[in-house]
Coordinates of N, CA, C and O in Angstrom, one line a residue:
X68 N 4.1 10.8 -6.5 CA 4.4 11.6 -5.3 C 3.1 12.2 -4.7 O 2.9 12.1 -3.5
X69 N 2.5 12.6 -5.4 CA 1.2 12.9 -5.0 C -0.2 12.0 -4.2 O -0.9 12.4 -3.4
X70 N -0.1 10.7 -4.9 CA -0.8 9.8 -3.9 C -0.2 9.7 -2.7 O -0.8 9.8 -1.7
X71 N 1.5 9.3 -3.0 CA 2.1 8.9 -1.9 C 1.3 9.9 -0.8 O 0.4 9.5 -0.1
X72 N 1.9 11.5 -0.9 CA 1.5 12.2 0.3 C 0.3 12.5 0.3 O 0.0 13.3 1.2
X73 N -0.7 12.0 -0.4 CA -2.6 12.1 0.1 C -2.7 11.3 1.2 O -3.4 11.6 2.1
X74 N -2.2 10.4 1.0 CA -2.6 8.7 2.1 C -1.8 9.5 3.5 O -2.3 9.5 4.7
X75 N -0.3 10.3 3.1 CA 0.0 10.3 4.4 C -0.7 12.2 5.6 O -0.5 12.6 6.8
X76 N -1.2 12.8 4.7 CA -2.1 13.7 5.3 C -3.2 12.9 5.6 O -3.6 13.0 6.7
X77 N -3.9 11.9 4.7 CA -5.2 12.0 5.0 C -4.7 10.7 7.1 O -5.3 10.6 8.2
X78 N -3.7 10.3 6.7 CA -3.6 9.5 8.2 C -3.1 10.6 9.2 O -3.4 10.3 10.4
X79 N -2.7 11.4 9.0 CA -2.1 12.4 10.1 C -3.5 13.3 10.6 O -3.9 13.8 11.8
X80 N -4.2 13.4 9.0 CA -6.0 13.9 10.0 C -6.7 13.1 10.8 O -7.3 13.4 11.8
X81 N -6.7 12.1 10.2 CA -7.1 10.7 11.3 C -6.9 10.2 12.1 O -7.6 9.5 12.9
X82 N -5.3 10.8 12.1 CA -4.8 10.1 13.6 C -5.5 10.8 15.1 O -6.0 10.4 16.1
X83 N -4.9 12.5 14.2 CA -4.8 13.5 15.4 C -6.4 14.2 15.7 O -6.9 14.3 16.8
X84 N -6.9 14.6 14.6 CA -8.3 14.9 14.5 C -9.8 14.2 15.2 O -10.5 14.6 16.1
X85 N -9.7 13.1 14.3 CA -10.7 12.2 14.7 C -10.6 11.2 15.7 O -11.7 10.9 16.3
X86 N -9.7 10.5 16.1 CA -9.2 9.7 17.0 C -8.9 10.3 17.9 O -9.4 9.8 18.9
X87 N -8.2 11.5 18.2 CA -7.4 12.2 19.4 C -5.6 11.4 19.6 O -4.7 11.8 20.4
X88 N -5.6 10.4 18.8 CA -4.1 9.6 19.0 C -3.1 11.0 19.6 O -3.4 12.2 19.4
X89 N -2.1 10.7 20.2 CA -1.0 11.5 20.4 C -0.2 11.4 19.5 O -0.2 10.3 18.8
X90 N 0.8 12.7 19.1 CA 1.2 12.6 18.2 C 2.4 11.6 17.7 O 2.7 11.3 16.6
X91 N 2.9 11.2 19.1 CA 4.2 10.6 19.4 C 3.6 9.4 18.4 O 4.1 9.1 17.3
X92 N 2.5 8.8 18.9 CA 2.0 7.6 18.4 C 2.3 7.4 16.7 O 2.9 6.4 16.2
X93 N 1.9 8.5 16.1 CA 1.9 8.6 14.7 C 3.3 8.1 14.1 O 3.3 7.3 13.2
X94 N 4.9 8.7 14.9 CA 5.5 8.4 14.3 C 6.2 6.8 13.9 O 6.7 6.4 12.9
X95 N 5.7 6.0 15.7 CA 5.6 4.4 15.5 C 4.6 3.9 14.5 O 4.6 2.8 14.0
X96 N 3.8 4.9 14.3 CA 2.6 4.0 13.2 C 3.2 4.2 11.8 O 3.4 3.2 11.2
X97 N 3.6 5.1 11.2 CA 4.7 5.4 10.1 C 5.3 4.0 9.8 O 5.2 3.3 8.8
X98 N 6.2 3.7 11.1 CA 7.2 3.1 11.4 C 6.4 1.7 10.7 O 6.6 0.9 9.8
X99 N 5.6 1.9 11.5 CA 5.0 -0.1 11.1 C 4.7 -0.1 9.7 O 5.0 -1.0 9.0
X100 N 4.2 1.0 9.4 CA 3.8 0.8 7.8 C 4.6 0.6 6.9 O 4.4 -0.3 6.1
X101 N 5.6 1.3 6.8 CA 6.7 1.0 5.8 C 7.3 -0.4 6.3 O 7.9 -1.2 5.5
X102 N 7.1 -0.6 7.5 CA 7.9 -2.4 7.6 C 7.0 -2.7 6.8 O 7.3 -2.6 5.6
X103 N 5.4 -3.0 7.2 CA 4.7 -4.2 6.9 C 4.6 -3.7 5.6 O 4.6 -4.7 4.9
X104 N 4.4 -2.6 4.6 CA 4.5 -3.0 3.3 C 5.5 -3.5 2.2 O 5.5 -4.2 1.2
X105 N 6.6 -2.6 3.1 CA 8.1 -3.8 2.5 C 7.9 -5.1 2.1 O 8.1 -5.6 0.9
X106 N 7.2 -5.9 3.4 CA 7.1 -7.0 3.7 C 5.8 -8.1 2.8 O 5.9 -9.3 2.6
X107 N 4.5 -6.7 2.5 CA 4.0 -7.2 1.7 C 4.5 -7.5 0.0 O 4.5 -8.5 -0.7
X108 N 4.9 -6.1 -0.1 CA 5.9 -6.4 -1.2 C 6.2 -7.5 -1.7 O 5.6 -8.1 -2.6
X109 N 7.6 -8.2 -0.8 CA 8.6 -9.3 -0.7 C 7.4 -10.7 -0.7 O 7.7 -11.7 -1.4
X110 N 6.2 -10.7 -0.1 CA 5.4 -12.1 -0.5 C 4.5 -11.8 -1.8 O 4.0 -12.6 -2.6
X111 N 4.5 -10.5 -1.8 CA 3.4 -10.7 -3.3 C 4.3 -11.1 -4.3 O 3.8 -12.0 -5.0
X112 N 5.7 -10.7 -4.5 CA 6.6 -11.1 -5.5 C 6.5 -12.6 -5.5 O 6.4 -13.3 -6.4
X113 N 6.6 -12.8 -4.4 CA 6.7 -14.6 -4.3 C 5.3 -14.8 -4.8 O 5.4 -14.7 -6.0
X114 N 4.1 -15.0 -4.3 CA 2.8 -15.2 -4.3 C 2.8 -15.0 -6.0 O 2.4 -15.9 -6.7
X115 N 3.2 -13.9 -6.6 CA 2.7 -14.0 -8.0 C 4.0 -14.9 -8.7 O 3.5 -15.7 -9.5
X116 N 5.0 -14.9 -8.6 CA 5.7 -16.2 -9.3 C 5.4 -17.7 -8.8 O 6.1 -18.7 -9.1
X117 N 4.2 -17.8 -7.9 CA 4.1 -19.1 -7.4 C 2.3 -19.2 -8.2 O 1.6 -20.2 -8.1
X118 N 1.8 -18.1 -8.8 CA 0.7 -17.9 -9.7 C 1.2 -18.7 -10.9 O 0.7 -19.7 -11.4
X119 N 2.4 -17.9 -11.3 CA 3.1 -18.3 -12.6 C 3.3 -20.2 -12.6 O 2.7 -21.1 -13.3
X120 N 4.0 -20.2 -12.0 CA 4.5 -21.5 -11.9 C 3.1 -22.8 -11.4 O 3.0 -24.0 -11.6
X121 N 2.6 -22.2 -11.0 CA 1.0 -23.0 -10.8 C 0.3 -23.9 -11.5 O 0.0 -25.1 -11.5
X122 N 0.0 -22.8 -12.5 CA -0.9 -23.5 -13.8 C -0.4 -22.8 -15.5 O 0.0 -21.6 -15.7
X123 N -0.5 -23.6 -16.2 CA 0.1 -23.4 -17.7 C -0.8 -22.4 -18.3 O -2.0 -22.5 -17.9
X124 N -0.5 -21.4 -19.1 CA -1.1 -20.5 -19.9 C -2.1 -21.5 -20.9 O -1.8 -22.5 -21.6
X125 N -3.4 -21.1 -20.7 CA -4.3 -21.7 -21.5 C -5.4 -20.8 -21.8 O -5.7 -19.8 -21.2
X126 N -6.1 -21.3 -22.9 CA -7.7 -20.4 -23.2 C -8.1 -20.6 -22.1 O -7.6 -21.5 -21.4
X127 N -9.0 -19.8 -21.9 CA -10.4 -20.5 -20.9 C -11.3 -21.3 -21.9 O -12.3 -21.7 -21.3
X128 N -11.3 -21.6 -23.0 CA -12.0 -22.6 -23.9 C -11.5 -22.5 -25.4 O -10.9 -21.6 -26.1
X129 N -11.9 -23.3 -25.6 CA -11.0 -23.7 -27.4 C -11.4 -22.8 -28.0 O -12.6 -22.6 -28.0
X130 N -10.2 -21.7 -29.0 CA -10.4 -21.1 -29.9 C -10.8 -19.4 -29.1 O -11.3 -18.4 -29.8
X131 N -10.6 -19.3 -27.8 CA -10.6 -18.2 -26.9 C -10.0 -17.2 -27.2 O -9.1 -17.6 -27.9
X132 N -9.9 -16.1 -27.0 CA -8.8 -14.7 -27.4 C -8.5 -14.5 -26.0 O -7.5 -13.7 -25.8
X133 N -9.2 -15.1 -25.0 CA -9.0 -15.3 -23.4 C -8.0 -16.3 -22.5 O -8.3 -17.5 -22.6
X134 N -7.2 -16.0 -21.9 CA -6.3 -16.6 -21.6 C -6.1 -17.0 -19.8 O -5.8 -16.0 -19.1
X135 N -6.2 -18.2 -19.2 CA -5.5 -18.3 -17.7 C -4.5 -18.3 -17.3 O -3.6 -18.2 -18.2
X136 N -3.9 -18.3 -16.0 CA -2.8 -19.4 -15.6 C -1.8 -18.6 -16.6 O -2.1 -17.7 -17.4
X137 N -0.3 -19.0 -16.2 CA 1.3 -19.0 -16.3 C 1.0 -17.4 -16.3 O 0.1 -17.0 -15.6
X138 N 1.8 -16.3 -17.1 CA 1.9 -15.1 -16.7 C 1.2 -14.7 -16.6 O 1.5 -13.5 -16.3
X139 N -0.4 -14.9 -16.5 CA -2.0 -14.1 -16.1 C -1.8 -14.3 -14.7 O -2.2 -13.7 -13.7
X140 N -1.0 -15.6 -14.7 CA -1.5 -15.6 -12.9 C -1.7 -14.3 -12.0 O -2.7 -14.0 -11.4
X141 N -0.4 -13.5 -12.1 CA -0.1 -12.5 -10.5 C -1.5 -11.7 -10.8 O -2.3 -11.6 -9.9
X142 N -1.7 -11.1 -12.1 CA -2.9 -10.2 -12.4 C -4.3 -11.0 -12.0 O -5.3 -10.4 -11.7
X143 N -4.4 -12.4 -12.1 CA -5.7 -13.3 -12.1 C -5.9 -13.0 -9.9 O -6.9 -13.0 -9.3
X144 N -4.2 -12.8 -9.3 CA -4.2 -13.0 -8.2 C -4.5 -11.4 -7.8 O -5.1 -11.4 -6.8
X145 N -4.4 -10.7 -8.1 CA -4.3 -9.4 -8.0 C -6.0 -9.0 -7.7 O -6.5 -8.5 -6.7
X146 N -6.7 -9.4 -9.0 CA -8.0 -9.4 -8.9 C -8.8 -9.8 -7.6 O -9.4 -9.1 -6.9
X147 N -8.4 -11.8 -7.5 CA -9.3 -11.6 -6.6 C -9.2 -10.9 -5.3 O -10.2 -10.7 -4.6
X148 N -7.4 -10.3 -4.9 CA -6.7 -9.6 -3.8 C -7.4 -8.3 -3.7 O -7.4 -7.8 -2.6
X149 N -8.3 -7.5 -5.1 CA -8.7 -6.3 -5.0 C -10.2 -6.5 -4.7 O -10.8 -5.6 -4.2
X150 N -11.0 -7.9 -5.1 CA -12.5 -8.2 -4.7 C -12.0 -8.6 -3.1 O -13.0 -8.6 -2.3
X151 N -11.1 -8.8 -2.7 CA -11.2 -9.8 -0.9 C -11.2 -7.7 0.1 O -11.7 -7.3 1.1
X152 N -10.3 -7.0 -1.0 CA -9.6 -5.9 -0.3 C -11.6 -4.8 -0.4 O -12.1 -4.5 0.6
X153 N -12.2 -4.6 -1.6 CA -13.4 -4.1 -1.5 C -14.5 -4.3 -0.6 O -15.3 -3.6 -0.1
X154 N -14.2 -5.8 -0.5 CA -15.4 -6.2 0.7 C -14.9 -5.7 2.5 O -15.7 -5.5 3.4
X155 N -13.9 -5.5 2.6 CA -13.3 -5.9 3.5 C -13.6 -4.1 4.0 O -14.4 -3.8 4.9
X156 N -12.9 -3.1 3.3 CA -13.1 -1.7 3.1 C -14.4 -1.4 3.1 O -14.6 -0.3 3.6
X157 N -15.7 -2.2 2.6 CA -16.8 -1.8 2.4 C -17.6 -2.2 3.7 O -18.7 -1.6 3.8
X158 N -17.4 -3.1 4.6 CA -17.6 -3.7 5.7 C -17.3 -3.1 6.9 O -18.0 -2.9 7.9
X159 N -16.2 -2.8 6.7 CA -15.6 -2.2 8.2 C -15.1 -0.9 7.8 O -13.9 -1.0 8.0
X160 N -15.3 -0.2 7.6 CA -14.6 1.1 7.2 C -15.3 2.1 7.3 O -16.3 2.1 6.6
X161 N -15.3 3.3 8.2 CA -16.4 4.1 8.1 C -15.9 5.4 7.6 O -15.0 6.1 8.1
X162 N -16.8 5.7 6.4 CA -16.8 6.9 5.9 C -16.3 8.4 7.0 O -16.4 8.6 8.2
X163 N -15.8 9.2 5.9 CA -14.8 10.2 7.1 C -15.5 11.7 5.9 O -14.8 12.1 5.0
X164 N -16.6 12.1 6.0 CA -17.5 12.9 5.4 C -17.0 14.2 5.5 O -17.6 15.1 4.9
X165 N -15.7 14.8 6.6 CA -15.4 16.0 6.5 C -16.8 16.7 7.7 O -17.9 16.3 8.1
X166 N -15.9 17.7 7.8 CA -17.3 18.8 8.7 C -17.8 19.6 7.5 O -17.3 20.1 6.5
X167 N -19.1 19.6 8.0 CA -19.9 20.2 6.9 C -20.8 21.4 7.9 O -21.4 21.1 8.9
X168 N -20.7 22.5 7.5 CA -21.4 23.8 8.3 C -23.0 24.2 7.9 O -23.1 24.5 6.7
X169 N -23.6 24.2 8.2 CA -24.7 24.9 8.7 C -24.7 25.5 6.4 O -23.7 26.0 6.0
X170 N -25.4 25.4 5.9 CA -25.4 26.1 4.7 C -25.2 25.5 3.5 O -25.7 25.6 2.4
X171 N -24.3 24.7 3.9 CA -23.3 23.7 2.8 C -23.7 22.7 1.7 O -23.5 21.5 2.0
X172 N -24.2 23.0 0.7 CA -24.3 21.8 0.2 C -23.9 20.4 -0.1 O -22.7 20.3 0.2
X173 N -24.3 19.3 -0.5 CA -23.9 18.2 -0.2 C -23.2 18.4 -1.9 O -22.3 17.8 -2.4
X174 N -24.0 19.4 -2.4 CA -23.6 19.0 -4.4 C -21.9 20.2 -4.6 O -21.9 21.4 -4.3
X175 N -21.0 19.7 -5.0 CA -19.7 20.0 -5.3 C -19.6 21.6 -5.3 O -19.3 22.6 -4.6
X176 N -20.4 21.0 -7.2 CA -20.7 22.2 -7.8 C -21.3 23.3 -7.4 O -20.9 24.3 -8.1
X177 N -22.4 23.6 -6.4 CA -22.9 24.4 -6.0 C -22.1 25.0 -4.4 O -22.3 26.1 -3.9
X178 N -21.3 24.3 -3.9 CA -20.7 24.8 -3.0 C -19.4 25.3 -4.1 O -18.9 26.3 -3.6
X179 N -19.0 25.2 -5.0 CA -18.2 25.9 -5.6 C -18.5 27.5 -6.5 O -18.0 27.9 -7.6
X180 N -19.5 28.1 -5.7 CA -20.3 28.9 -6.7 C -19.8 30.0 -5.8 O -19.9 29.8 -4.6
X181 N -19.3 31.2 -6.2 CA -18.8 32.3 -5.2 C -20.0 32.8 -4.3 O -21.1 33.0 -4.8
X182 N -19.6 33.0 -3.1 CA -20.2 33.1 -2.5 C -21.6 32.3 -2.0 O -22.7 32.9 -1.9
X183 N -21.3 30.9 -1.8 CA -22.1 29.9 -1.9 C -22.1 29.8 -0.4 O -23.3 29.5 0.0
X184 N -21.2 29.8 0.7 CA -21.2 29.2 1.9 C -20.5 30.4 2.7 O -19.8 31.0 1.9
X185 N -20.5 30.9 3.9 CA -19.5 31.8 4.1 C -18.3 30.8 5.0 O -17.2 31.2 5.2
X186 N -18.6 29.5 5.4 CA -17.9 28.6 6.1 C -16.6 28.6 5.5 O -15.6 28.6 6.2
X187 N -16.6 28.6 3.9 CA -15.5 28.2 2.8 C -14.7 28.7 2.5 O -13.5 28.3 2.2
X188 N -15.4 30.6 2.7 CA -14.5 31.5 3.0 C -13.8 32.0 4.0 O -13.0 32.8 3.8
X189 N -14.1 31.3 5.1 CA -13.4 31.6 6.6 C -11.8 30.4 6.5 O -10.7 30.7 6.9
X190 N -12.2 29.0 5.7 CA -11.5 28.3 6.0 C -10.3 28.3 5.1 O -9.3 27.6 5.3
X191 N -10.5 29.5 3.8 CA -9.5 30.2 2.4 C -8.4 30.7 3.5 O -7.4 31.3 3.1

């Protein structure tokens, strides 16, 4: 429950904050997302039983504790889906650094130090 609603604050700051989107917009964008993940859903199911059915469970070499193919597949697909999904995020994606005030440290720890920033306290 908790991730779920991280992703959907951190898009409602995004939308309205940094972009300026109208709000109206946000609720068609909701809209698309739960289609198109439904949707991704319903082919990954497919996509990983067509992993399965692909290639036969085997070592990757004789006498291996390592295994390919038949039930490794969706996880063997998953992988490279999370190396295609990092590049892709690391390319086009631009960091969202928050506003940072005049005083602020960049280190966690030291902005967590009472009375470290007065910015922190205005925003309590």
């Amino acid at each position: 429950s908790m991730l779920h609603s991280c992703f959907e604050c951190w898009m409602v700051s995004e939308h309205v904050k940094r972009h300026g989107f109208s709000g109206g917009l946000l609720g068609y964008m909701f809209g698309w997302m739960y289609t198109v993940m439904y949707c991704v859903a319903i082919a990954s199911g497919l996509a990983g039983q067509a992993a399965v059915e692909a290639a036969p469970l085997r070592p990757i070499y004789e006498g291996s504790a390592f295994h390919v193919g038949g039930k490794c597949g969706p996880f063997e697909l998953a992988i490279a889906c999370v190396v295609v999904a990092a590049v892709i995020i690391a390319v086009f994606f631009d960091e969202n650094y928050g506003n940072t005030d005049e005083g602020d440290s960049p280190c966690m720890l030291e902005n967590m130090q009472p009375g470290a920033s007065p910015s922190m306290m205005q925003n309590m």
